[in-house]
Coordinates of C-alpha atoms in Angstrom, one line a residue:
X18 CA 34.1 22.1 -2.4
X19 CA 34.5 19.7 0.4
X20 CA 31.9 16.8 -1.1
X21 CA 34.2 16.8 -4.9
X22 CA 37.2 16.3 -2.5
X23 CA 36.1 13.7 -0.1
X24 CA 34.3 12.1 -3.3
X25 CA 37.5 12.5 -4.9
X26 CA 40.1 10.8 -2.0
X27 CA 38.1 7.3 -3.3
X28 CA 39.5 7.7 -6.9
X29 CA 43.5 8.3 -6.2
X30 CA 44.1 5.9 -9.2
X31 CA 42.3 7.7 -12.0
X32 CA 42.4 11.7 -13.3
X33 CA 39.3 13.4 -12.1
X34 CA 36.8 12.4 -13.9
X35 CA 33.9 15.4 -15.1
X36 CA 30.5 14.2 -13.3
X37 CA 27.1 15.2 -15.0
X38 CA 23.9 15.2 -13.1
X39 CA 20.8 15.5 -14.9
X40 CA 17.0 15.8 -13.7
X41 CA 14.0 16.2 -16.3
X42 CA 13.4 13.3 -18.1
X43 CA 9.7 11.6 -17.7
X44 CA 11.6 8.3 -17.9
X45 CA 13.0 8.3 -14.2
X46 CA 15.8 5.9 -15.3
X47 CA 17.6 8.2 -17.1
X48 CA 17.8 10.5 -14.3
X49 CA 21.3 10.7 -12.4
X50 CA 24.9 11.2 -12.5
X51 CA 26.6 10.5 -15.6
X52 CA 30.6 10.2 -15.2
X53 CA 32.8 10.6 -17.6
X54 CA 34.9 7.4 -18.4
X55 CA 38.1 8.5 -20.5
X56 CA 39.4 4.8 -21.4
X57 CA 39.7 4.1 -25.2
X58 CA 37.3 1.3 -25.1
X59 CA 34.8 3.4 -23.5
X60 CA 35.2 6.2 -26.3
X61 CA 32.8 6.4 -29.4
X62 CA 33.7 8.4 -32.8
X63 CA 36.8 9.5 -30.9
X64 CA 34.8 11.2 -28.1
X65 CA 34.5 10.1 -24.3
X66 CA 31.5 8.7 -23.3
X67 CA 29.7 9.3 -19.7
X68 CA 28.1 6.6 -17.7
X69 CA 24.9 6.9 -15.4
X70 CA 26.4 5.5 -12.2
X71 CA 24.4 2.8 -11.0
X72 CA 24.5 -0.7 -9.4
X73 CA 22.0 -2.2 -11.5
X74 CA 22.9 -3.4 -14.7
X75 CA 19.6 -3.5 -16.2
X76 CA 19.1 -0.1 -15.5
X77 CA 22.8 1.2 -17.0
X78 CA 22.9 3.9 -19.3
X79 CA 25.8 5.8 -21.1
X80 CA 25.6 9.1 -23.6
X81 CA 27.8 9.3 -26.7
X82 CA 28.3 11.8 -29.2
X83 CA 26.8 11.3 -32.7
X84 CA 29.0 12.1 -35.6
X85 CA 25.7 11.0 -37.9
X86 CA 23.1 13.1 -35.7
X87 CA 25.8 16.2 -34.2
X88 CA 24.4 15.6 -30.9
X89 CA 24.5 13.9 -27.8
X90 CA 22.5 10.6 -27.6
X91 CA 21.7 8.6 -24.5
X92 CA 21.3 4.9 -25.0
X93 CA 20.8 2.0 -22.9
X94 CA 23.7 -0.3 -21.9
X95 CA 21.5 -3.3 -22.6
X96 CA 18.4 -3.7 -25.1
X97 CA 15.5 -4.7 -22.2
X98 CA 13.7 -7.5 -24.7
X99 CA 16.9 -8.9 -26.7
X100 CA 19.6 -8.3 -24.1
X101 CA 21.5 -7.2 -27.2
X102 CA 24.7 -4.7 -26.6
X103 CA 23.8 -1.4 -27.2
X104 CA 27.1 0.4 -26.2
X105 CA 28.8 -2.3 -28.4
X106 CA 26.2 -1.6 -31.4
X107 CA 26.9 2.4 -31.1
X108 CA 30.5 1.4 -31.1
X109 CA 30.1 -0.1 -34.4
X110 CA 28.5 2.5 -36.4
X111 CA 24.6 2.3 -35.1
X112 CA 22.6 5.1 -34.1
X113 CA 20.7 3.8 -30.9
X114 CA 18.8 6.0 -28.4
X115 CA 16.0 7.2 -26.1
X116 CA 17.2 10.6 -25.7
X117 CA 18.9 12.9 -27.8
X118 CA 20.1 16.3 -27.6
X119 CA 18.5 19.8 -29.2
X120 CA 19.6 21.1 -32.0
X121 CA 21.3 24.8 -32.0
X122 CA 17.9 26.3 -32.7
X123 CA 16.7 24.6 -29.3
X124 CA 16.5 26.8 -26.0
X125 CA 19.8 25.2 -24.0
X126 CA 19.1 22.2 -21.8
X127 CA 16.1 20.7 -24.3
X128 CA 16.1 17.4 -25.0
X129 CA 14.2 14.4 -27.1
X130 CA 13.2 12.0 -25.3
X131 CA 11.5 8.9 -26.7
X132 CA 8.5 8.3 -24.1
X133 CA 5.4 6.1 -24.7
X134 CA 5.6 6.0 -28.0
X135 CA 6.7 9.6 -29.3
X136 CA 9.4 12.0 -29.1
X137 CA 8.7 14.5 -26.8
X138 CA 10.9 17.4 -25.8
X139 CA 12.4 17.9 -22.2
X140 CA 13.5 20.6 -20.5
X141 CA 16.5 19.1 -18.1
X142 CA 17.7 20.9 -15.4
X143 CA 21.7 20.1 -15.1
X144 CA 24.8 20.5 -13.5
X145 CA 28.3 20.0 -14.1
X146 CA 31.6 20.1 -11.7
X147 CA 34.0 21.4 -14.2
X148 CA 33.2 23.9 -17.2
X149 CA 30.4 26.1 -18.1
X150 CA 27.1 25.4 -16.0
X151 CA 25.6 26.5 -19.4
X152 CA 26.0 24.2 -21.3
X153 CA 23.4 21.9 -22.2
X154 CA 25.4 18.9 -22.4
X155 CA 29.5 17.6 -22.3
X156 CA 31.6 19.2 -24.3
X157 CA 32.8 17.3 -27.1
X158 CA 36.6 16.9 -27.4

């Protein structure tokens, strides 16, 4: 439509990148637009992550596929009390998260999310600009 292609005019240098809003999680910070970033250094267990765009760094977050878990995880950029690397942690092996996606025997578009204490499960209303609208989260590949 015409809002992809004037968004789109701004980013001559770089292949269209797959943009994935999501709304339904209790914590508001993890509501937004997460876009993909194909780079190498930005990829975890071979996959691409996607980055909640966002001018504050305290309040970045990025989703990763996990080979360990077989889902989609969303993780802060930044631990809030240690300041400690997340993105570089997950990079290395670690399993870190606030939200994670269903499993297969989940309705489509649940999530885990870990608020106040407990894992609770979210149902996320979300859209994408390339693929199947279905799916509850990027495809991996």
């Amino acid at each position: 439509g015409m809002l992809a292609d004037a968004e789109g005019a701004q980013e001559t240098d770089e292949e269209f990148r797959s943009r994935y809003p999501v709304q339904g999680f209790n914590n508001p910070s993890l509501n937004g637009i997460y876009v993909q970033r194909t780079s190498a250094e930005a990829q975890v267990n071979e996959t691409c992550t996607y980055w909640k765009e966002t001018q504050d760094a305290s309040d970045a977050y990025f989703m990763y596929w996990s080979d360990q878990m077989g889902r989609w995880v969303i993780c802060p950029h930044f631990d809030s009390a240690s300041q400690e690397d997340l993105f570089n942690a997950v990079r290395q092996g670690d399993v870190r998260g606030v939200a994670k996606a269903g499993t297969d025997e989940d309705e489509p578009n649940t999530w885990e999310e870990f608020w106040q204490g407990n894992w609770e499960r979210v149902a996320l209303r979300t859209g994408h600009d390339m693929g199947d609208e279905d799916s509850a989260a990027p495809v991996k590949g």
